[in-house]
XYZ file of N, CA and C in Angstrom:
672
model
N -4.708 -18.317 14.470
C -3.785 -17.959 13.502
C -3.251 -19.218 12.958
N -3.601 -20.235 13.205
C -3.243 -21.953 11.811
C -4.288 -21.335 11.405
N -5.373 -21.262 10.964
C -6.647 -21.201 10.175
C -5.718 -19.849 8.905
N -5.242 -18.664 9.789
C -4.927 -17.960 8.779
C -3.549 -18.442 7.959
N -2.810 -19.276 8.513
C -1.859 -19.503 7.951
C -1.904 -20.699 6.546
N -3.246 -21.255 7.301
C -3.843 -22.528 6.034
C -4.244 -21.271 5.032
N -4.747 -20.351 5.402
C -5.351 -19.388 3.845
C -4.272 -18.821 3.068
N -3.514 -18.574 3.436
C -2.591 -17.586 2.625
C -1.252 -18.822 2.312
N -1.491 -20.035 2.973
C -0.612 -21.238 2.174
C 0.709 -20.673 2.377
N 1.231 -20.417 3.939
C 2.494 -20.303 4.403
C 2.348 -20.312 5.811
N 3.083 -21.452 6.621
C 3.202 -21.540 8.003
C 4.475 -21.027 8.698
N 4.317 -20.161 9.421
C 5.239 -19.362 10.119
C 6.256 -20.138 11.254
N 7.845 -19.807 11.350
C 8.460 -20.204 11.993
C 8.438 -19.434 13.492
N 7.965 -18.182 13.096
C 7.810 -17.371 14.496
C 6.448 -16.356 14.442
N 5.725 -17.170 15.141
C 4.239 -16.610 14.971
C 3.896 -15.391 15.422
N 4.879 -14.991 16.083
C 5.135 -13.488 16.771
C 4.986 -12.433 15.489
N 5.652 -13.003 14.593
C 5.742 -12.018 13.575
C 4.277 -12.318 13.056
N 3.628 -12.779 12.784
C 2.123 -13.064 12.283
C 1.353 -12.483 12.908
N 1.335 -12.618 14.545
C 0.423 -11.572 15.303
C 1.069 -10.369 15.326
N 2.011 -10.055 15.246
C 2.391 -8.311 15.040
C 1.677 -7.774 13.595
N 1.650 -8.638 12.631
C 1.402 -8.033 11.149
C -0.447 -7.953 11.151
N -0.928 -8.449 12.268
C -2.084 -8.392 12.133
C -2.533 -7.444 13.565
N -1.808 -6.897 14.120
C -1.904 -6.040 15.271
C -2.244 -4.371 14.840
N -3.502 -4.156 14.888
C -3.873 -2.747 14.129
C -3.121 -1.673 15.815
N -2.697 -0.375 15.014
C -2.475 0.251 16.017
C -3.283 0.903 17.391
N -4.726 0.764 16.717
C -6.030 0.684 17.736
C -6.296 -0.035 18.981
N -5.524 -1.438 18.626
C -5.125 -2.571 20.001
C -4.340 -2.036 20.471
N -2.758 -2.226 19.570
C -1.672 -1.729 20.434
C -2.089 -0.563 21.309
N -2.567 0.356 21.350
C -2.726 1.789 21.889
C -4.058 1.347 23.056
N -4.723 0.195 22.744
C -5.737 0.129 23.812
C -5.219 -0.961 24.945
N -3.961 -1.730 24.504
C -3.267 -2.456 25.475
C -2.286 -1.729 26.291
N -1.738 -0.824 26.031
C -1.042 -0.029 25.849
C 0.496 -0.821 26.216
N 0.505 -1.833 25.533
C 1.803 -2.808 25.037
C 1.980 -3.118 24.133
N 3.070 -3.719 23.334
C 3.211 -4.095 22.691
C 3.458 -3.432 21.328
N 3.302 -3.835 19.838
C 3.880 -3.320 18.670
C 2.966 -3.166 17.521
N 2.412 -2.203 17.004
C 1.319 -2.397 16.278
C 2.349 -2.782 14.495
N 1.346 -3.136 13.297
C 1.998 -3.378 12.570
C 2.585 -2.344 11.437
N 2.848 -0.799 12.207
C 3.212 -0.152 11.070
C 4.267 -0.117 10.567
N 5.481 -0.278 11.826
C 6.381 -0.555 10.728
C 6.793 -1.908 9.590
N 6.122 -2.989 10.121
C 6.168 -3.754 8.869
C 5.495 -3.392 7.658
N 4.454 -2.828 7.614
C 3.471 -1.788 6.647
C 4.752 -1.185 5.623
N 5.694 -0.774 6.504
C 6.875 -0.166 5.653
C 7.190 -0.995 5.236
N 7.986 -1.736 5.641
C 8.622 -2.676 4.775
C 7.829 -3.591 3.774
N 6.795 -4.180 4.059
C 6.029 -4.951 2.924
C 5.525 -3.732 1.618
N 5.754 -2.586 1.968
C 5.500 -1.752 0.851
C 6.133 -1.540 -0.337
N 7.970 -2.443 0.281
C 9.065 -2.502 -0.532
C 8.912 -3.386 -1.017
N 8.816 -4.724 -0.394
C 8.873 -5.883 -0.950
C 7.944 -6.332 -1.966
N 6.769 -5.632 -1.472
C 5.679 -5.198 -2.649
C 5.941 -5.275 -3.835
N 6.499 -3.586 -4.124
C 6.751 -3.335 -4.896
C 7.943 -3.676 -5.755
N 9.012 -3.949 -5.379
C 9.889 -5.125 -5.560
C 9.598 -6.266 -6.227
N 8.758 -7.046 -6.137
C 8.475 -8.225 -6.503
C 7.265 -7.806 -7.718
N 6.280 -7.001 -7.451
C 5.231 -6.175 -8.845
C 6.282 -5.879 -10.097
N 7.173 -5.209 -9.546
C 8.241 -4.977 -10.756
C 8.746 -5.907 -11.430
N 9.411 -6.352 -10.925
C 9.979 -7.652 -11.462
C 9.137 -8.533 -12.141
N 7.941 -9.136 -11.659
C 7.116 -9.949 -12.638
C 6.561 -8.794 -13.596
N 6.167 -8.001 -13.670
C 6.162 -7.240 -14.393
C 7.089 -6.735 -15.835
N 8.031 -6.765 -15.058
C 9.011 -6.590 -16.331
C 9.116 -7.746 -16.886
N 9.005 -8.907 -16.747
C 9.171 -10.637 -17.219
C 8.036 -10.594 -18.191
N 6.962 -10.068 -17.266
C 5.227 -10.643 -18.361
C 5.297 -9.897 -19.160
N 5.074 -8.099 -19.372
C 4.973 -7.183 -20.230
C 5.620 -6.776 -20.815
N 6.824 -7.219 -21.800
C 8.037 -7.782 -22.351
C 8.464 -6.575 -23.613
N 6.871 -6.193 -24.104
C 6.936 -5.016 -25.056
C 6.590 -3.769 -24.373
N 6.095 -3.727 -23.366
C 5.800 -2.328 -22.745
C 7.358 -1.394 -22.288
N 7.031 -0.062 -22.482
C 7.911 0.661 -22.220
C 7.829 1.056 -20.778
N 8.505 1.551 -20.232
C 9.100 2.121 -18.929
C 7.687 2.639 -17.948
N 7.299 3.528 -18.903
C 6.281 4.704 -18.131
C 5.125 3.725 -18.077
N 4.446 2.524 -18.927
C 3.398 1.537 -18.782
C 3.940 0.934 -17.876
N 4.769 0.341 -17.625
C 5.187 -0.487 -16.247
C 5.029 0.549 -14.884
N 5.631 1.380 -14.897
C 5.242 2.324 -13.613
C 3.687 2.681 -13.440
N 2.769 2.323 -14.406
C 1.880 2.984 -14.245
C 1.021 1.631 -13.183
N 1.473 0.374 -14.287
C 0.900 -0.855 -13.516
C 0.966 -0.911 -12.743
N 2.323 -0.810 -12.275
C 2.958 -1.185 -10.573
C 1.825 -0.447 -9.270
N 1.913 0.738 -10.278
C 1.412 1.750 -9.238
C -0.359 1.030 -9.217
N -0.813 0.657 -10.139
C -2.209 -0.288 -9.954
C -2.332 -0.968 -8.999
N -1.559 -1.673 -9.260
C -1.666 -2.899 -8.501
C -0.930 -2.980 -7.159
N -0.446 -1.985 -6.644
C 0.297 -1.851 -5.168
C -0.608 -0.355 -4.406
N -1.600 0.004 -4.948
C -2.731 0.778 -4.647
C -3.950 0.339 -3.720
N -4.485 1.178 -3.116
C -5.290 0.681 -1.785
C -6.164 -0.378 -2.020
N -7.048 0.034 -3.342
C -8.097 -0.551 -3.629
C -7.931 -1.891 -4.397
N -6.384 -2.286 -4.855
C -6.165 -3.425 -5.126
C -5.547 -4.292 -3.881
N -4.950 -3.791 -3.052
C -4.832 -4.493 -1.968
C -6.011 -4.723 -1.261
N -6.943 -4.084 -1.136
C -7.753 -4.171 -0.431
C -8.795 -5.370 -1.165
N -8.590 -5.442 -2.135
C -9.312 -6.526 -2.992
C -8.966 -7.846 -2.478
N -7.506 -7.806 -2.470
C -6.452 -8.870 -1.796
C -6.860 -9.257 -0.822
N -6.767 -8.723 -0.144
C -7.313 -8.867 1.347
C -8.555 -9.302 1.877
N -9.527 -9.185 0.934
C -10.875 -9.712 1.134
C -10.958 -10.899 0.819
N -10.128 -11.085 -0.383
C -10.046 -12.441 -0.907
C -9.738 -13.978 -0.144
N -8.961 -13.682 1.000
C -8.414 -14.058 2.178
C -8.985 -14.000 3.401
N -9.993 -13.112 3.195
C -10.761 -12.571 4.651
C -9.891 -12.502 6.056
N -8.561 -11.382 5.332
C -7.753 -11.245 6.029
C -8.408 -10.494 7.657
N -9.776 -9.796 7.399
C -10.194 -8.639 8.106
C -10.696 -9.775 9.573
N -11.021 -10.624 9.175
C -11.396 -11.789 10.375
C -10.377 -12.403 11.349
N -9.088 -11.919 10.783
C -7.995 -12.253 11.376
C -7.637 -10.793 12.364
N -7.874 -9.691 12.218
C -7.429 -8.243 12.791
C -7.163 -8.368 13.914
N -6.005 -7.930 14.742
C -6.880 -7.619 16.317
C -6.747 -5.790 16.286
N -8.153 -5.625 16.579
C -8.619 -4.083 16.704
C -8.710 -3.888 18.114
N -9.106 -2.479 18.494
C -9.273 -1.723 19.204
C -10.737 -1.876 19.119
N -11.739 -1.694 20.470
C -13.282 -2.129 20.479
C -13.393 -0.726 19.627
N -13.267 0.308 19.297
C -13.900 1.509 18.630
C -14.181 1.029 17.305
N -12.530 0.725 16.971
C -12.373 -0.099 15.136
C -13.307 -0.892 14.775
N -13.691 -1.731 16.045
C -14.709 -2.935 16.138
C -15.836 -2.655 15.521
N -16.356 -1.907 16.160
C -17.339 -1.385 16.346
C -18.034 -0.636 15.299
N -16.715 0.087 14.617
C -17.151 0.898 13.693
C -16.619 0.466 12.087
N -16.903 -1.028 11.872
C -16.484 -1.231 11.127
C -15.082 -1.431 9.843
N -14.304 -1.707 11.229
C -12.781 -1.682 10.595
C -12.253 -2.743 10.355
N -12.876 -3.995 10.659
C -12.390 -4.935 9.551
C -12.803 -5.063 8.316
N -13.452 -3.864 7.525
C -13.740 -4.069 6.122
C -13.125 -2.561 5.804
N -12.789 -2.334 6.439
C -12.161 -0.918 5.514
C -10.696 -1.015 5.018
N -11.182 -0.204 3.275
C -10.196 -0.667 2.889
C -8.702 -0.098 3.139
N -8.512 1.123 3.934
C -7.147 1.579 4.495
C -6.745 0.559 5.500
N -7.315 0.230 6.538
C -6.993 -0.998 7.724
C -6.528 -2.324 6.662
N -7.021 -2.527 5.807
C -7.123 -4.197 5.244
C -5.924 -4.188 4.321
N -5.543 -3.002 3.527
C -4.585 -2.659 2.717
C -3.296 -2.853 3.454
N -3.245 -1.797 4.514
C -2.049 -1.708 5.271
C -1.872 -3.670 5.364
N -3.128 -3.944 6.942
C -2.626 -5.174 7.061
C -1.811 -6.275 5.925
N -2.363 -6.184 4.369
C -2.270 -7.194 3.667
C -0.343 -6.743 3.495
N 0.287 -5.603 3.445
C 1.386 -5.341 3.172
C 2.123 -5.624 4.922
N 1.672 -5.789 5.559
C 2.543 -6.089 6.867
C 2.528 -7.510 6.797
N 1.292 -8.496 6.203
C 1.451 -9.378 6.112
C 2.735 -10.234 5.174
N 2.862 -9.314 3.943
C 4.193 -9.182 3.295
C 5.267 -9.387 3.947
N 5.492 -8.444 4.591
C 6.753 -8.265 5.217
C 6.931 -9.553 6.447
N 5.805 -9.600 7.428
C 6.063 -10.798 8.233
C 6.579 -11.944 7.674
N 6.271 -12.172 6.501
C 6.639 -13.608 5.554
C 8.213 -13.497 5.458
N 8.574 -12.433 4.655
C 9.366 -12.233 4.235
C 10.932 -12.160 5.320
N 10.372 -11.417 6.253
C 11.326 -11.664 7.779
C 11.461 -12.939 7.870
N 10.136 -13.863 7.956
C 10.736 -15.183 8.502
C 10.876 -16.302 7.870
N 10.665 -15.992 6.547
C 11.113 -17.017 5.331
C 11.954 -16.465 4.319
N 11.666 -15.300 4.021
C 13.173 -14.563 3.191
C 11.948 -14.200 1.509
N 12.805 -13.877 0.568
C 11.975 -13.078 -0.357
C 11.305 -14.224 -1.153
N 11.748 -15.359 -1.281
C 10.941 -16.271 -1.955
C 9.679 -16.753 -1.302
N 9.409 -17.030 -0.332
C 7.961 -17.227 -0.306
C 7.027 -16.127 -0.434
N 7.249 -14.876 0.362
C 7.085 -13.320 -0.082
C 6.320 -13.621 -1.435
N 7.449 -13.710 -2.479
C 7.257 -13.566 -3.723
C 6.459 -14.828 -4.260
N 6.086 -15.894 -3.712
C 5.086 -16.987 -3.956
C 3.570 -16.347 -3.688
N 3.535 -15.631 -2.243
C 2.306 -15.060 -2.047
C 1.954 -14.409 -2.702
N 2.931 -13.004 -3.019
C 2.371 -12.020 -3.527
C 1.922 -12.576 -5.422
N 2.357 -13.387 -5.943
C 2.345 -13.634 -7.288
C 0.743 -14.496 -6.951
N 0.683 -14.812 -6.167
C -0.891 -15.530 -5.928
C -1.548 -14.632 -6.319
N -1.976 -13.380 -6.317
C -2.892 -12.745 -6.739
C -2.305 -12.096 -7.690
N -1.377 -11.331 -8.214
C -0.848 -10.738 -9.757
C -1.185 -11.815 -10.519
N -1.088 -13.141 -10.371
C -1.381 -13.987 -11.346
C -2.850 -13.806 -12.191
N -3.864 -13.488 -11.044
C -4.918 -13.697 -11.114
C -6.150 -12.029 -11.770
N -4.546 -11.272 -12.098
C -4.926 -10.082 -12.225
C -5.014 -9.733 -13.831
N -6.052 -8.708 -14.350
C -6.161 -8.564 -15.556
C -5.067 -7.836 -16.415
N -4.252 -8.045 -16.933
C -3.197 -6.836 -17.754
C -3.448 -5.974 -18.811
N -4.804 -6.273 -19.468
C -5.214 -5.934 -20.636
C -6.125 -4.589 -20.118
N -6.796 -4.727 -19.014
C -7.089 -3.486 -18.514
C -6.514 -2.446 -18.417
N -7.738 -1.394 -18.415
C -6.667 0.130 -18.406
C -6.278 0.149 -16.377
N -4.858 0.794 -16.203
C -4.939 0.572 -15.064
C -5.723 2.138 -14.464
N -5.682 2.016 -12.993
C -6.523 3.285 -12.846
C -5.326 4.588 -12.407
N -6.070 5.408 -12.559
C -4.726 6.978 -12.699
C -3.963 7.078 -11.551
N -3.098 7.170 -11.624
C -2.081 7.281 -10.217
C -1.856 8.549 -10.182
N -2.168 9.399 -10.132
C -1.510 10.927 -9.849
C 0.087 11.345 -9.605
N 0.234 10.387 -8.430
C 2.141 10.430 -8.129
C 2.989 9.879 -8.887
N 2.779 9.065 -9.676
C 3.581 8.420 -10.847
C 3.803 9.496 -11.966
N 2.234 10.724 -12.305
C 2.146 11.653 -13.155
C 3.291 12.564 -13.233
N 3.423 12.848 -11.936
C 3.860 13.934 -11.061
C 5.435 13.543 -11.326
N 5.830 12.530 -10.844
C 7.290 12.187 -10.600
C 7.294 11.914 -11.916
N 6.789 11.631 -13.107
C 7.425 11.448 -14.273
C 7.840 13.096 -15.143
N 6.767 13.960 -14.361
C 7.243 15.322 -15.277
C 8.465 15.790 -14.728
N 8.502 15.582 -13.582
C 9.877 16.278 -12.490
C 10.867 15.641 -12.577
N 10.654 14.179 -12.722
C 12.325 13.759 -12.942
C 12.923 14.090 -14.611
N 12.294 14.889 -15.532
C 12.951 15.221 -16.580
C 13.850 16.299 -16.195
N 13.927 16.759 -14.617
C 14.505 18.236 -14.111
C 15.546 17.165 -13.393
N 16.421 16.259 -13.449
C 17.249 16.083 -12.189
C 17.443 16.869 -11.049
N 17.794 18.273 -11.331
C 18.062 18.840 -10.027
C 16.796 19.102 -9.091
N 15.657 18.977 -10.016
C 14.666 19.140 -8.870
C 14.023 17.785 -8.397
N 13.655 18.297 -6.815
C 12.927 17.237 -5.953
C 11.476 17.263 -5.419
N 10.802 16.054 -5.512
C 10.044 15.923 -4.768
C 9.201 15.578 -3.415
N 9.046 15.871 -2.498
C 8.683 15.085 -1.298
C 7.410 15.630 -0.487
N 6.682 14.284 -0.289
C 5.470 13.983 0.024
C 5.400 14.626 1.904
N 4.958 15.514 2.527
C 5.041 15.900 4.074
C 3.741 15.824 4.950
N 3.880 14.753 5.620
C 2.445 14.956 6.502
C 2.180 16.396 7.228
N 1.407 16.868 7.034
C 1.076 17.951 7.765
C -0.019 17.690 8.916
N -0.722 17.186 8.603
C -1.677 16.677 10.124
C -2.155 15.813 10.253
N -2.727 14.617 11.133
C -3.390 13.805 11.320
C -4.807 13.845 12.648
N -5.728 13.706 12.128
C -6.727 14.004 13.110
C -7.833 13.159 13.281
N -9.018 13.140 13.813
C -10.071 12.529 13.826
C -9.884 11.002 14.754
N -11.293 10.376 15.313
C -10.428 9.377 16.049
C -10.344 7.865 15.676
N -9.958 7.300 16.025
C -9.158 5.931 15.162
C -9.975 5.072 14.239
N -10.808 5.355 14.343
C -12.009 4.650 13.293
C -12.037 5.814 12.011
N -12.005 6.878 12.054
C -12.619 7.928 11.257
C -11.073 8.904 11.225
N -9.810 8.676 10.760
C -8.763 9.366 10.731
C -8.439 10.333 9.547
N -8.145 11.453 9.542
C -8.065 12.323 8.448
C -6.630 12.689 8.493
N -5.853 12.661 7.130
C -4.842 12.927 6.826
C -4.616 14.192 6.058
N -3.671 15.087 6.219
C -3.538 15.847 5.393
C -1.926 16.363 4.762
N -1.588 16.201 3.819
C -0.527 16.152 3.100
C -0.131 16.925 1.986
N 1.135 17.498 2.050
C 1.656 18.562 1.101
C 2.620 17.845 0.469
N 2.329 18.449 -0.747
C 3.626 17.873 -1.955
C 4.748 18.794 -2.111
N 5.939 18.963 -1.850
C 7.113 19.924 -1.671
C 7.426 19.411 -2.964
N 7.802 20.610 -4.191
C 8.870 20.806 -4.812
C 9.892 21.456 -4.738
N 11.005 20.646 -4.509
C 12.179 21.448 -3.618
C 11.726 22.460 -2.360
N 11.373 23.506 -2.090
C 11.522 24.139 -0.689
C 9.727 24.431 -0.953
N 8.797 24.573 -2.297
C 7.949 25.161 -2.276
C 7.152 24.051 -2.504
N 5.518 24.549 -1.840
C 4.436 23.510 -1.692
C 3.620 23.877 -3.034
N 3.309 22.794 -3.705
C 2.507 22.646 -5.306
C 1.740 21.943 -4.808
N 1.153 21.518 -4.118
C -0.070 20.933 -4.070
C -0.366 20.482 -2.122
N -1.639 20.067 -2.559
C -2.115 19.645 -1.013
C -3.376 18.942 -1.274
N -3.506 17.694 -0.189
C -4.822 16.699 -0.251
C -4.954 16.267 1.441
N -5.999 15.974 0.481
C -6.760 15.611 2.583
C -7.231 14.086 1.849
N -7.624 12.915 3.036
C -7.628 11.806 2.679
C -7.765 11.263 3.996
N -8.665 9.828 4.252
C -8.617 9.122 5.187
C -7.318 8.154 5.261
N -6.361 7.972 4.531
C -5.311 7.312 4.349
C -4.037 8.598 3.992
N -2.950 8.057 4.257
C -1.943 8.943 3.829
C -1.694 8.674 2.252
N -1.949 7.546 1.891
C -1.705 6.898 0.588
C -2.650 8.318 -0.505
N -3.898 8.233 0.023
C -4.909 9.179 -0.445
C -4.922 10.655 -0.487
N -3.952 10.770 0.664
C -3.829 12.143 0.914
C -2.773 12.785 -0.072
N -1.720 11.600 -0.200
C -0.800 11.893 -1.144
C -1.269 12.046 -2.752
N -2.608 10.968 -3.123
C -2.698 11.126 -4.354
C -3.238 12.462 -4.846
N -3.996 12.922 -4.034
C -4.912 14.533 -3.981
C -3.954 15.723 -3.793
N -2.865 15.281 -2.947
C -1.945 16.272 -3.209
C -1.445 16.379 -5.039
N -0.980 15.166 -5.438
C -0.178 15.035 -6.556
C -1.254 15.778 -7.644
N -2.224 15.423 -7.313
C -3.304 15.594 -8.263
C -4.062 16.920 -8.769
N -3.510 17.932 -6.953
C -3.650 19.058 -7.205
C -2.521 20.007 -7.734
N -1.405 19.689 -7.425
C -0.029 19.820 -8.015
C -0.330 19.702 -9.837
N -1.112 18.662 -10.423
C -1.119 18.569 -11.730
C -1.856 19.900 -12.391
N -2.816 20.068 -11.254
C -3.893 20.708 -12.077
C -3.703 22.274 -12.079
N -2.525 22.396 -11.138
C -1.727 23.610 -11.046
C -0.985 23.987 -12.432
N -0.258 22.814 -12.709
C 0.221 22.899 -13.598
C -0.285 22.751 -15.332
N -1.081 22.714 -15.060
C -1.808 22.656 -16.110
C -2.186 21.564 -17.441
N -2.219 20.323 -16.373
C -2.254 18.975 -17.039
C -3.854 18.481 -17.315
N -3.819 18.492 -18.624
C -5.246 18.048 -19.108
C -5.880 16.801 -18.549
N -4.955 15.708 -18.229
C -5.527 14.508 -18.169
C -5.967 14.589 -16.713
N -6.072 15.261 -16.002
C -6.663 15.430 -14.576
C -7.870 16.260 -14.350
């Protein structure tokens, strides 16, 4: 773990947090004890979103809210987080079950993206928001913000629905299947109590994007 701490430029007071961040559910389940990094992933996602929003707000001073939202979504998507994780060889430090190790888990985008968010949360819990911010900005400052962001269907759908304050969107995980190294997630997007889209993916985030895309198609949105 010392080598990883050197690579990320942060040294933990509580190294148990770092170990937890690197513990995939397949390893925790195989050992029958300990906690996976899923709770840390949940927290890290929020910390990443906040720091990214704050950075973009000050960097892109002439951009409207809609453009800032799209850019933030592009920077926190699985593709970007996978790239960030690869740049610090994060997969080399993951604790994986034997099945995941033998089927390329150390390079799998969804696993690396989740581990990157978990690492952010571990830094935040160990040292507070400023070390977490400094870590995240290492990656954001290298990004090309002149490039067109990737399409984010969830953001597109949210922008349409929020025009009617009484409407409420919710993404519901319907099923999760397959072995640990090849999970499949099915998600529905609900508008109030009505299902307006369904999606499948190898991660919950991808399934949610597909559900949002289907909903937009049903609404006749041309961009999708």
